[in-house]
Coordinates of C-alpha atoms and ligand atoms in Angstrom, one line a residue:
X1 CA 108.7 -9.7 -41.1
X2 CA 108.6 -13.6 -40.3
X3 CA 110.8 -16.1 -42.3
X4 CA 110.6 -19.8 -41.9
X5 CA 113.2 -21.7 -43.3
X6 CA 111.9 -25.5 -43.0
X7 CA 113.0 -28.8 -43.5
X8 CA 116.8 -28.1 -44.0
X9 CA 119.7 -30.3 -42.5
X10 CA 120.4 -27.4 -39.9
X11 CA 124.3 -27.0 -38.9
X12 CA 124.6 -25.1 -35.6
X13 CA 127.8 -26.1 -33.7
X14 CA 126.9 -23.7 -30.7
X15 CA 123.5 -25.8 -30.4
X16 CA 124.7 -29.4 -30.6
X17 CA 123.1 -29.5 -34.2
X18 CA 125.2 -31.5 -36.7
X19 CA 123.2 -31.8 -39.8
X20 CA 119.7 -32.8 -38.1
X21 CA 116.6 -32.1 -40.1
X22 CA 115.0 -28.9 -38.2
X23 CA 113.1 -25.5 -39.0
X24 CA 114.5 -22.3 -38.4
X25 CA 112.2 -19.4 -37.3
X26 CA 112.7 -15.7 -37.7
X27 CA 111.1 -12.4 -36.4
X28 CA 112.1 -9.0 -37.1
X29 CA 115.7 -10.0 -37.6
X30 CA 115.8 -12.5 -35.3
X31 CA 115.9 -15.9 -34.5
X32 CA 112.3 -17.3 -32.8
X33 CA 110.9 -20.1 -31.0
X34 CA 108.5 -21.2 -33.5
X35 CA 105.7 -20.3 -31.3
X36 CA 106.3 -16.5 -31.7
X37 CA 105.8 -17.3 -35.4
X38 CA 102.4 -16.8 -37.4
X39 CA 102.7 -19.3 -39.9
X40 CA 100.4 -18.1 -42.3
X41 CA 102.0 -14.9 -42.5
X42 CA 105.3 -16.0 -42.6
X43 CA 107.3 -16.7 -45.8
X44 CA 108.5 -20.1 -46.6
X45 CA 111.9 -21.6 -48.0
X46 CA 111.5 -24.7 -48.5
X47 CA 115.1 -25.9 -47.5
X48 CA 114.3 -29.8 -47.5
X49 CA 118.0 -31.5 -48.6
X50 CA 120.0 -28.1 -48.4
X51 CA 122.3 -27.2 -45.2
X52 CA 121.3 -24.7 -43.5
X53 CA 124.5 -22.8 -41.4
X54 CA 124.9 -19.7 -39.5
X55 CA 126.2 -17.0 -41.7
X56 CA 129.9 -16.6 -42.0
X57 CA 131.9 -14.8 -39.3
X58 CA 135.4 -13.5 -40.7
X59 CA 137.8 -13.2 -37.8
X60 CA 140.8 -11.7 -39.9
X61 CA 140.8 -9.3 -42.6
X62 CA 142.4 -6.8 -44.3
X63 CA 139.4 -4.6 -46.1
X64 CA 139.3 -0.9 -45.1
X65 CA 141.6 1.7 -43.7
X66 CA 144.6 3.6 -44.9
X67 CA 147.1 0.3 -45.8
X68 CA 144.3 -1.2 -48.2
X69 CA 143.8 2.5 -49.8
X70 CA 147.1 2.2 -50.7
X71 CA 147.2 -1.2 -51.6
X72 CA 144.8 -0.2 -54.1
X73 CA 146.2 2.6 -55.3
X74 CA 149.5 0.8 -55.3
X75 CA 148.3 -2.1 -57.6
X76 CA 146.4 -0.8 -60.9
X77 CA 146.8 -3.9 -62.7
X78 CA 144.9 -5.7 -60.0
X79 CA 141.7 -4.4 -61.2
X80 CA 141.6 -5.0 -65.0
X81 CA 139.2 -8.0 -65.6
X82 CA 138.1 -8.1 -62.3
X83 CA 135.6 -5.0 -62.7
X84 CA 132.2 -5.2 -61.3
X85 CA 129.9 -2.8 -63.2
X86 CA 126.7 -1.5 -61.6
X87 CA 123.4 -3.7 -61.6
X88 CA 120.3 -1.9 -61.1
X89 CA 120.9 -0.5 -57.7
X90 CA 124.0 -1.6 -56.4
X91 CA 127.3 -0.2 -56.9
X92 CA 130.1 -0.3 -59.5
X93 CA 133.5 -1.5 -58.4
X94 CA 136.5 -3.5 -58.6
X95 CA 137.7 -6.7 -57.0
X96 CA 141.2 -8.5 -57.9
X97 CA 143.2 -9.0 -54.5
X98 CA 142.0 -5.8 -53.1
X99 CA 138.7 -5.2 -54.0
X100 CA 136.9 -2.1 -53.4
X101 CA 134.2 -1.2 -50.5
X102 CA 130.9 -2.2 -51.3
X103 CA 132.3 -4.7 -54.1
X104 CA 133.8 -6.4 -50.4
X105 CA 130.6 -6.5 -49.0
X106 CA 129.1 -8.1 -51.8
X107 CA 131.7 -10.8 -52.6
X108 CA 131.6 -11.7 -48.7
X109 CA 128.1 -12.0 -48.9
X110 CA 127.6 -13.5 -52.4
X111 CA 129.6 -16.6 -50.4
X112 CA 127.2 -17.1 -47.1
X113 CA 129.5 -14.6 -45.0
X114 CA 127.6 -12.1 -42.3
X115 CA 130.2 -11.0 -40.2
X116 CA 133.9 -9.5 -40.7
X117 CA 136.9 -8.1 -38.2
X118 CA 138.8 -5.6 -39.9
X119 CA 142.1 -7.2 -38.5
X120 CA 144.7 -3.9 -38.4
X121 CA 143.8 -0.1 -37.9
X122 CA 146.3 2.3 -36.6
X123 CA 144.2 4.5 -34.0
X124 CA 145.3 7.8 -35.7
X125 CA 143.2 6.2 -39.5
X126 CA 140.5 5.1 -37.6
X127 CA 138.3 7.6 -38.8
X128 CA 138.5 6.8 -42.4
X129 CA 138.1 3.1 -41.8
X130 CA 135.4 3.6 -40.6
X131 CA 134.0 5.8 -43.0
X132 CA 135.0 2.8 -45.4
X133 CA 133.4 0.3 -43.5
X134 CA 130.1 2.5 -43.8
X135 CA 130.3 2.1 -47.6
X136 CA 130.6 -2.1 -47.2
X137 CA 127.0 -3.6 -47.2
X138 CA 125.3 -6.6 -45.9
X139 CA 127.9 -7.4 -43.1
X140 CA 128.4 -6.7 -39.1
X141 CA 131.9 -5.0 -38.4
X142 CA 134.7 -4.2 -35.8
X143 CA 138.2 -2.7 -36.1
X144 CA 141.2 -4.5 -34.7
X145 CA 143.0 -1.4 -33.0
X146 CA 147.3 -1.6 -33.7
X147 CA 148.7 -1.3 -29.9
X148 CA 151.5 -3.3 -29.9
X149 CA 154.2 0.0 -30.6
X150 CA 152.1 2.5 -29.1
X151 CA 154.6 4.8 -28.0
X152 CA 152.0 5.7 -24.9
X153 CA 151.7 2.3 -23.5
X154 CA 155.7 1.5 -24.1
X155 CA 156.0 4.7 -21.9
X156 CA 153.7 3.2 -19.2
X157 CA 155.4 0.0 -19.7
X158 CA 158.9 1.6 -19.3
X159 CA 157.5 3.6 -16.3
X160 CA 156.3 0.5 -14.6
X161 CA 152.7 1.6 -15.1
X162 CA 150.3 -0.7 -16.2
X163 CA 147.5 1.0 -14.6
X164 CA 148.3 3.9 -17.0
X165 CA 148.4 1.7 -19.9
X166 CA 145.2 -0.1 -19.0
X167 CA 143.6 3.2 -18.9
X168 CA 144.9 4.7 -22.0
X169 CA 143.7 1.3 -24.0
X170 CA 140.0 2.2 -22.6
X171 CA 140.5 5.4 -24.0
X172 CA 142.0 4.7 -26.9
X173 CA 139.3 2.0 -27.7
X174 CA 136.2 4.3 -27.2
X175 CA 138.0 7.0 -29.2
X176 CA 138.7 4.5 -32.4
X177 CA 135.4 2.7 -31.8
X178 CA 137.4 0.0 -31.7
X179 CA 136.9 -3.8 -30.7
X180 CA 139.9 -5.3 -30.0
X181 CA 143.6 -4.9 -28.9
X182 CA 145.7 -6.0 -32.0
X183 CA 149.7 -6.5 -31.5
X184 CA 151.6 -6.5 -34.8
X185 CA 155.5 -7.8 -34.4
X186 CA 155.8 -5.8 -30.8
X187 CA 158.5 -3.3 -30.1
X188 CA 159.6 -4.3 -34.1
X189 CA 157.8 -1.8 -35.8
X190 CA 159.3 0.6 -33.0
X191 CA 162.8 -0.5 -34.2
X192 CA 162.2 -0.1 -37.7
X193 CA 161.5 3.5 -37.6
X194 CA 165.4 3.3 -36.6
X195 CA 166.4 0.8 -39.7
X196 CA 166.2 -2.3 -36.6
X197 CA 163.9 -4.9 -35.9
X198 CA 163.9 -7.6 -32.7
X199 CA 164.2 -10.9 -33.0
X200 CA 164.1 -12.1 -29.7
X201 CA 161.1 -11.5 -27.1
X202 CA 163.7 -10.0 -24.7
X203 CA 164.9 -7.7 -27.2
X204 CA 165.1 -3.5 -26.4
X205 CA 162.8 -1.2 -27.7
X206 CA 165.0 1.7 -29.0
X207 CA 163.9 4.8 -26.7
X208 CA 162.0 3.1 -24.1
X209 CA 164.0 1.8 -21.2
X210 CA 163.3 -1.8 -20.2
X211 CA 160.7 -2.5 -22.9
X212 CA 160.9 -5.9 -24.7
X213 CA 158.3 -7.8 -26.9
X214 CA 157.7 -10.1 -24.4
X215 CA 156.8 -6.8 -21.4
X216 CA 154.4 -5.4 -24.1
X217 CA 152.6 -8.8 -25.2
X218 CA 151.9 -9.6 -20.8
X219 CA 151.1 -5.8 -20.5
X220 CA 148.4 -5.9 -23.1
X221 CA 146.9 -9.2 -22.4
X222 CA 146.7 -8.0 -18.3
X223 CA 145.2 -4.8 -19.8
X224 CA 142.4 -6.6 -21.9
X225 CA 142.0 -8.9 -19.0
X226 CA 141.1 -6.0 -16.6
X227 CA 139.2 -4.4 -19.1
X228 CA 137.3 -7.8 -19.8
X229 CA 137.2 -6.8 -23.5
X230 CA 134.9 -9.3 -25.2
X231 CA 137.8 -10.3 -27.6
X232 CA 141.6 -11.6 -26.9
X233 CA 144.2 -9.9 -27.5
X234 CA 145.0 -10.2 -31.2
X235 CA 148.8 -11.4 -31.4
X236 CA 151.2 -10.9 -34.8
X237 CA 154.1 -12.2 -33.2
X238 CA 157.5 -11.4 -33.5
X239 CA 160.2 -12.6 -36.7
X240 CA 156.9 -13.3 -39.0
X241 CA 158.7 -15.3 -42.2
X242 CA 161.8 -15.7 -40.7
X243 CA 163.5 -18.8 -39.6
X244 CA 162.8 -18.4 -35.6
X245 CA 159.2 -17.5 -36.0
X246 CA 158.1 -21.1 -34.6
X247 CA 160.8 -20.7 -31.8
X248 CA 159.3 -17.4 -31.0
X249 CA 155.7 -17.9 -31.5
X250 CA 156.2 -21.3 -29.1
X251 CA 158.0 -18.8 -26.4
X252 CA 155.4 -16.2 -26.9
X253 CA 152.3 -19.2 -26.3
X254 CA 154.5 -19.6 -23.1
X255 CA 155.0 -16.0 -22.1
X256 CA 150.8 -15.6 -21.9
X257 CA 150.1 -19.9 -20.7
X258 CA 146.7 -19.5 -19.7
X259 CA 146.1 -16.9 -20.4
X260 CA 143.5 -16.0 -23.4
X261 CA 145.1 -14.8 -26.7
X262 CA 144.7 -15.4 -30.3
X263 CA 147.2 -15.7 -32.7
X264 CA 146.7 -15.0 -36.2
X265 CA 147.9 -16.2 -39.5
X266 CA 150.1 -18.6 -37.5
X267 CA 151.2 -20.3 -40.7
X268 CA 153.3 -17.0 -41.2
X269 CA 154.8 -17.4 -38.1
X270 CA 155.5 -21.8 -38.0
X271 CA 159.1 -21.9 -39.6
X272 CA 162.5 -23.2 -38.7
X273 CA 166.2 -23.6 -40.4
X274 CA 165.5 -25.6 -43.2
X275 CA 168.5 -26.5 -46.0
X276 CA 169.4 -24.1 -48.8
X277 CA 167.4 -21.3 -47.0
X278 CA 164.7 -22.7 -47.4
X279 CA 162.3 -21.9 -43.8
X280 CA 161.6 -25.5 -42.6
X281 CA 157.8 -26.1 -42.3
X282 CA 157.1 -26.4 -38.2
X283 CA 153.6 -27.3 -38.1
X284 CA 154.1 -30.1 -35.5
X285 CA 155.9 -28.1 -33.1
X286 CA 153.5 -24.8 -33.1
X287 CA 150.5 -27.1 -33.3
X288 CA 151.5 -29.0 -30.4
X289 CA 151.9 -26.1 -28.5
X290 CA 148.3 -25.0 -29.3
X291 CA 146.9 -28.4 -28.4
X292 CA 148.8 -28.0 -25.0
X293 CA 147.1 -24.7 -24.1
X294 CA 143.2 -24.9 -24.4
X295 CA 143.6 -21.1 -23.5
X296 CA 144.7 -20.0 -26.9
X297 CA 142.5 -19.8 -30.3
X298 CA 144.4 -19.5 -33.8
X299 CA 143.9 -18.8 -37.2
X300 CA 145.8 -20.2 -39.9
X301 CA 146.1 -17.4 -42.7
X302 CA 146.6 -20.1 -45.2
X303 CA 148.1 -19.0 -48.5
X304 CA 146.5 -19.8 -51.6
X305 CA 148.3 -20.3 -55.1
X306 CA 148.0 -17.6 -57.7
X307 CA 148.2 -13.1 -56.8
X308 CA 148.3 -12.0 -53.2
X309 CA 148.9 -8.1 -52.3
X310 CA 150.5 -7.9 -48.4
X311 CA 150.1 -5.4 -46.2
X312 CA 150.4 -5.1 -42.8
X313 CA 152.0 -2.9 -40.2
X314 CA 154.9 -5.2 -40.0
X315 CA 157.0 -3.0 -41.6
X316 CA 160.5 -4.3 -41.1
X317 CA 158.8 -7.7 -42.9
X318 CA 157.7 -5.7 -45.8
X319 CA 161.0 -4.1 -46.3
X320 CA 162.3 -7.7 -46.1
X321 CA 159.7 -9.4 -48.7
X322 CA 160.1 -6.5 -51.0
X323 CA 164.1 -7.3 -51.2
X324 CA 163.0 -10.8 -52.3
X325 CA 160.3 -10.4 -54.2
X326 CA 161.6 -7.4 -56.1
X327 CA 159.2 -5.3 -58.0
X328 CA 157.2 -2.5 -56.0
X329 CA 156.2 -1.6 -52.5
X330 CA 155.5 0.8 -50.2
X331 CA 156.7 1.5 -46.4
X332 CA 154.7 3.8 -44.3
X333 CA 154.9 5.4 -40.7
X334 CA 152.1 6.3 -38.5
X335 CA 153.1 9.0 -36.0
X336 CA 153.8 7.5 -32.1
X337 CA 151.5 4.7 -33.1
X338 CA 152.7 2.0 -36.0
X339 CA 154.3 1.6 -39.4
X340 CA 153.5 -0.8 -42.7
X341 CA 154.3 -1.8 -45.7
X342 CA 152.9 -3.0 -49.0
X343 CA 154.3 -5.8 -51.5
X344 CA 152.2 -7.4 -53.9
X345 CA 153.0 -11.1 -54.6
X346 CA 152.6 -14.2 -56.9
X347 CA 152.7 -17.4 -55.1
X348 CA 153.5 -20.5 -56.9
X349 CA 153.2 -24.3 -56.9
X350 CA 156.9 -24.5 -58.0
X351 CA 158.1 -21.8 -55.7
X352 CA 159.7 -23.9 -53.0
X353 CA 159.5 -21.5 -50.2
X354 CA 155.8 -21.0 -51.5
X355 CA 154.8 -24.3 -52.1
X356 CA 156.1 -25.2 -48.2
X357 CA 153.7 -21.9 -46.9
X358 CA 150.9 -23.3 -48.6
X359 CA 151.7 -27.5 -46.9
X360 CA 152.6 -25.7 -43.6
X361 CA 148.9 -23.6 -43.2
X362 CA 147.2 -27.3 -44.1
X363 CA 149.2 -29.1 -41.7
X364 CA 148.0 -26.5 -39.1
X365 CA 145.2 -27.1 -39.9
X366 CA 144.9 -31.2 -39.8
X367 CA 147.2 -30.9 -36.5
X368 CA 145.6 -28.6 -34.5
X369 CA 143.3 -31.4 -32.5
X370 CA 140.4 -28.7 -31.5
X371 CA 138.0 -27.1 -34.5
X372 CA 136.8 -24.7 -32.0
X373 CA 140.3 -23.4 -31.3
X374 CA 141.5 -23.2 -35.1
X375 CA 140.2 -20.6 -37.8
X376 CA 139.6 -20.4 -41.6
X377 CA 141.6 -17.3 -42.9
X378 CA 144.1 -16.1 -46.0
X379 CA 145.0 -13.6 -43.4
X380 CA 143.5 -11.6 -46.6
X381 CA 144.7 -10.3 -48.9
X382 CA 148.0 -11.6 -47.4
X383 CA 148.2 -15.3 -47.8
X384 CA 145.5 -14.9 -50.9
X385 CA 142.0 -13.4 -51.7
X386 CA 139.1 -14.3 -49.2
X387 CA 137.1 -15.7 -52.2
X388 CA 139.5 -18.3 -52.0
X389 CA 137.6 -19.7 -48.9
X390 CA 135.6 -22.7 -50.7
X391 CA 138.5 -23.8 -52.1
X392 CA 140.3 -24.3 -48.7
X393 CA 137.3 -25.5 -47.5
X394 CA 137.6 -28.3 -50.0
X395 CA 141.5 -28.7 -49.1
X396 CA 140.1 -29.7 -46.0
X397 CA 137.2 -32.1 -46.4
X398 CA 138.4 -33.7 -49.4
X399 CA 141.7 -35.8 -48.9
X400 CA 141.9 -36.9 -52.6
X401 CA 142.2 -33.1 -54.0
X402 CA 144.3 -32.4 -51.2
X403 CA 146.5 -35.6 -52.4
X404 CA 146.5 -34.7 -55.9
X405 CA 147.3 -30.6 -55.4
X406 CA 150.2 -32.0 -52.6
X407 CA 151.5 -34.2 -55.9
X408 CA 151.6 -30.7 -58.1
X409 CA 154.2 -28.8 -55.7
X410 CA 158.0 -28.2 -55.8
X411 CA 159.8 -31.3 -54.7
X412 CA 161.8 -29.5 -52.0
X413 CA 158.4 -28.7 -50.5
X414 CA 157.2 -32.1 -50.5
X415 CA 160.3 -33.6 -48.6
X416 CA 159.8 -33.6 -45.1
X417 CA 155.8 -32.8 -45.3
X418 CA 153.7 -34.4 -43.2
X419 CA 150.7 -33.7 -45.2
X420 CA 150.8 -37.1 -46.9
X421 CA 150.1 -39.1 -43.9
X422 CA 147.2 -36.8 -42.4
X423 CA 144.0 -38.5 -43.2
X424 CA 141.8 -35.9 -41.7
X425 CA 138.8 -34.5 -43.8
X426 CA 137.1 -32.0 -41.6
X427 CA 132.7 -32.9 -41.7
X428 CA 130.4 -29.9 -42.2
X429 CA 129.7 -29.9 -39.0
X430 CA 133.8 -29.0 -38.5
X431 CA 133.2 -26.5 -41.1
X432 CA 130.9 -25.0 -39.7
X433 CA 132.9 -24.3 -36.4
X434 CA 136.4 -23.0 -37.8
X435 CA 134.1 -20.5 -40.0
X436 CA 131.2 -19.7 -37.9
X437 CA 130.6 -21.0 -34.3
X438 CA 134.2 -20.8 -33.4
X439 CA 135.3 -17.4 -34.9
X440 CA 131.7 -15.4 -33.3
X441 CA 132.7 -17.2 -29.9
X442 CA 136.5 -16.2 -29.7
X443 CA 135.3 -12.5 -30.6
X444 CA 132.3 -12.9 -27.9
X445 CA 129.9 -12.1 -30.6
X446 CA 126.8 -13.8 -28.7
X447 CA 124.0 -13.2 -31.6
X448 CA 127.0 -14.6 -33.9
X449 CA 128.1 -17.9 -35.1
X450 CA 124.7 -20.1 -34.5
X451 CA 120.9 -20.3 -34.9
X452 CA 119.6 -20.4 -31.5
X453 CA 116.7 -18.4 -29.9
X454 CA 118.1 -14.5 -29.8
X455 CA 120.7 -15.0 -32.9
X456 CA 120.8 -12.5 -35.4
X457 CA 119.1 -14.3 -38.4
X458 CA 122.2 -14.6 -40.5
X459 CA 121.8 -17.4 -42.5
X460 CA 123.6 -19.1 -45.1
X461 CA 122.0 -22.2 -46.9
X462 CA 124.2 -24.4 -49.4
X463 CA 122.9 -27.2 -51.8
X464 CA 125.6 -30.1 -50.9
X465 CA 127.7 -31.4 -53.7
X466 CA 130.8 -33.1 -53.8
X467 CA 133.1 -30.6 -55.1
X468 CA 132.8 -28.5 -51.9
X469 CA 134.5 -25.6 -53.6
X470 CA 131.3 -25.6 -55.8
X471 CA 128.7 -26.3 -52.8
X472 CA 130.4 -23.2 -50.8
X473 CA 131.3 -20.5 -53.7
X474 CA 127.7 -20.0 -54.2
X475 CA 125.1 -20.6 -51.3
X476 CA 121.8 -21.5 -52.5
X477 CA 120.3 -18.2 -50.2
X478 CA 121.8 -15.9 -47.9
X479 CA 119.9 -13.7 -45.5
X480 CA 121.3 -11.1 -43.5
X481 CA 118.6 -10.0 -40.1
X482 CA 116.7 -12.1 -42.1
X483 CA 116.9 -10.7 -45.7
X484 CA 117.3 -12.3 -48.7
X485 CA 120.5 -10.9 -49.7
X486 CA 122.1 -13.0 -51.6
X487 CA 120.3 -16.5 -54.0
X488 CA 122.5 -19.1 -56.1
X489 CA 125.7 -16.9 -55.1
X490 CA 124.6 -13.7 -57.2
X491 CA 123.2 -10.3 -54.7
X492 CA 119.6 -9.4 -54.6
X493 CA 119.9 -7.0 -52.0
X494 CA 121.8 -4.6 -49.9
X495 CA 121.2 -4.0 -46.6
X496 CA 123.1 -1.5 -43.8
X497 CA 125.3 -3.5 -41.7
X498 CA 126.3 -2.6 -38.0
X499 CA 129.8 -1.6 -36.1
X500 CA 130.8 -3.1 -33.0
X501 CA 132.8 -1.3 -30.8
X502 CA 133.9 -1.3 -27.2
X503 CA 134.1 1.5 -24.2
X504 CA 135.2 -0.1 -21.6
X505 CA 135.4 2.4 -18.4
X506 CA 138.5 4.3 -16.9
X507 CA 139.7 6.6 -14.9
X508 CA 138.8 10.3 -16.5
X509 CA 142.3 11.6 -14.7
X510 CA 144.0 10.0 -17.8
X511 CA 142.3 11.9 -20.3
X512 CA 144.9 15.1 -18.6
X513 CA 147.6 12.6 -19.2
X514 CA 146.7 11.6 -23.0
X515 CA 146.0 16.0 -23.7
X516 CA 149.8 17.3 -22.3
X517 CA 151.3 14.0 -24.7
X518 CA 149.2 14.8 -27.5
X519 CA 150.5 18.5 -27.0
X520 CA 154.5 17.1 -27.0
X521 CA 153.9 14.3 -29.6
X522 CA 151.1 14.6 -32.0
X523 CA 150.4 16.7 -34.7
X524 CA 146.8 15.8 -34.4
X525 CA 145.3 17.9 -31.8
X526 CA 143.4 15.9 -28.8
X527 CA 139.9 17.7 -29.5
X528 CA 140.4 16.2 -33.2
X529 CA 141.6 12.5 -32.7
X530 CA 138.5 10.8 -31.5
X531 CA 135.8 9.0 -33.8
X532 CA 132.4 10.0 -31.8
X533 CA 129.7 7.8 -32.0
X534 CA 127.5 10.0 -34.3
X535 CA 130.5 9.3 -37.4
X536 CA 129.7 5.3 -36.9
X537 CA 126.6 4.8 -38.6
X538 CA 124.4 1.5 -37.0
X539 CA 127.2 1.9 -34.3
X540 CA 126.3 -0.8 -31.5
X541 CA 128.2 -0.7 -28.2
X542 CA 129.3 -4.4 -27.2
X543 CA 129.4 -5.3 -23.1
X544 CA 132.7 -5.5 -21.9
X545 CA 133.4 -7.4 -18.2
Ligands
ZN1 ZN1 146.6 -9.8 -40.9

């Protein structure tokens, strides 16, 4: 198979390209010289005026697994008028705030996107998420594994054993096929399971001497350093919502100075005292602390006006949310490992503590100096849908619809914002970074993110217009290893996607360690717990060191 895409104004960060006029070659999934290319054999799109991108690489998301299950079961109403009814040979589903498995994979890829992280797993649910992720087309995966109240590694920790801990994680990451290390609220969702929370990084952990936040957040990011995972560690901080969260996510950027880590949906986690208990929008303090430490990527988990469900395995938050926002929810409790929760949400313009979310995740944005460092997410289906994308996009380049959806918000919100005097409008080219280049390098995806020689031909080509919600809701083609998946934002075709996982190597004496605790702890048995290869279908091992 040979595709040339010629003539288009190519956007490929990673290469130095910023809109230049160039062809892009492709072989067997691949991206060519165009000397290994037959061009009378090869098929032609004729991309002369169009923008030609990498295909989208989703950093943080909430698709699969047990929490979204329940999220969807949770919310019935989500799905009337959002149905998706079968077309020839692709699946019947639903979408709404949590859509369904293959209707994910064709939504992402109906809007130019390649790549996904599923952001939260609990290791003991692994093996169903991944069994959901099998049943989402036209996209490359990984699994964010929850570590972060790991009753195992708080032992180590507590034992002064960060060897053991380093070892367990390489365990527990080729038994998940997982990717990453993901910290949600450390030593919090502990405390919950005892009515408690922290809200300081020097906090106890109820039942494990000497543990705070702030000894689980170093132990983990020493652990993924000695295990040279090809991702950071993946930090939810502590006091998400509350109104110490930038106090503590600034401390926390200081605990690991440095040192690699990612922090996600920081707009959840920017917030001081404000009047009338009202959080206080802290953009300027939390950005400047990410402009200080060139160390650190972020994404922004911007919220988005209209229906939200949240989940995550913050589940002292939930229980919070839920007491404001009425209505249902759900709390839940993963044996030795994690907890969550579930409250579906409505945010509006004249909500004042929404309104000053949604002005807090732009001025993030705007503030944070370095595109490469700074991601596009809804922390989804958190903040809002991920088919809200374009229209942040647009929030971004265009300062007039920025101006005139500022004007529309709760007064309250407006005082104090400093959204009215940034003039920023990201480029393309900036686009292109914060939701392609920039995501695929944090995660140390190499054939991700760009269009050189080697890349995976994931491509995404957009016919500009002006309303940038328009140009990027519906991509004039999108191939995925170089098929046509996806023309004028409708599928055409569904292809198998792969799962990225990690095994870094460990000492095998653990594995005696990990049998006697499941024997004490779990009601899983240890034979039973671990997803082997041959249940990951298109499974592809990613180089750790
Ligand atoms: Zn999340």
């Amino acid at each position: 198979m040979m595709l040339g895409i010629v003539g288009g104004r190519v956007y490929d960060p990673c290469n130095g390209r910023d809109g230049e006029v160039a062809d892009v070659w492709v072989k067997d999934g691949r991206v060519v010289e165009a000397a290994a290319i037959d061009r009378e054999r090869a098929e032609i799109v004729d991309a002369a005026g169009l923008v030609v991108m990498p295909g989208g690489v989703e950093i943080h998301s909430h698709l699969v697994g047990a929490k979204v299950n329940s999220g969807r079961k949770l919310r019935p109403e989500d799905h009337r008028g959002n149905e998706r009814v079968r077309a020839g040979a692709f699946r019947s589903g639903v979408g709404g705030t949590v859509p369904t498995t293959y209707v994910s994979g064709y939504l992402y890829s109906e809007m130019g996107y390649t790549t996904i992280m599923e952001a939260a797993t609990a290791p003991l649910v692994a093996r169903h998420t991944h069994e959901e992720l099998e049943d989402m087309p036209n996209l490359d995966k990984g699994v964010f594994i929850t570590m972060g109240n790991n009753h195992f590694i708080m032992q180590a920790v507590s034992e002064g054993r960060p060897e053991m801990a380093r070892d367990y994680v390489a365990w527990l990451l080729k038994a998940t096929k997982g990717y990453a290390i993901k910290l949600v609220n450390p030593g919090g969702v502990e405390n919950w399971k005892w009515g408690k929370n922290v809200s300081e990084l020097d906090d106890p952990v109820i039942g494990y001497e000497g543990v705070t936040p702030r000894k689980i957040v170093e132990t983990l990011a020493w652990v993924n350093e000695e295990l040279g995972l090809p991702h950071v560690p993946h930090i939810h901080g502590i006091n998400l919502g509350r109104s110490t969260s930038a106090r503590t996510t600034v401390e926390t950027m200081k605990t690991l100075a440095g040192r690699r880590a990612h922090y996600c949906h920081l707009q959840f986690l920017s917030y001081g005292e404000g009047p009338r208990h009202v959080n206080k929008g802290e953009a300027a303090a939390v950005a400047a602390a990410v402009n200080a430490d060139p160390a650190m990527t972020v994404d922004v988990g911007q919220i988005v006006f209209g229906q939200a469900t949240t989940m995550t395995s913050d589940g002292p938050l939930q229980y919070s949310l839920h007491q404001t926002a009425g209505g249902r929810w759900m709390n839940d409790d993963v044996e030795s490992e994690s907890g969550g929760g579930i409250v579906p949400i409505t945010y509006k313009r004249t909500n004042p503590v929404n309104a000053t979310m949604w002005r807090t995740g732009l001025e993030i944005f705007l503030l944070v100096e370095d595109p490469w460092r700074v991601f596009l997410t809804t922390d989804h289906p958190n903040g809002g849908r991920f088919t809200s994308y374009p229209q942040v996009i647009r929030l971004l380049m265009d300062r007039a619809y920025r101006e005139e959806t500022f004007a529309g918000i709760h007064a309250r919100a407006r005082k104090g914002a400093l959204l009215p005097e940034l003039e920023r409008e990201y480029s393309l080219y900036d686009i292109a970074v914060i939701t392609r280049a920039g995501p695929a390098r944090a995660l140390g995806l190499e054939r991700k993110g760009h269009l050189g020689v080697g890349a995976d031909a994931d491509i995404a080509i957009y016919a500009e217009q002006d309303d940038k919600e328009a140009m990027f809701a519906k991509p004039r083609y999108v191939f995925k290893d170089g098929v046509l998946v996806a023309r004028d934002g409708v599928l055409v075709a569904e292809v198998p996607g792969r799962t990225f996982y990690v095994a870094p190597p460990y000492d095998p004496a653990i594995e005696d360690e990990i049998r006697a605790y499941f024997e004490r702890a779990y009601t899983v048995a240890y034979e039973n717990y671990a997803v082997l290869a041959g249940d990951v279908a298109g499974a592809e091992p990613v180089a750790c060191g």
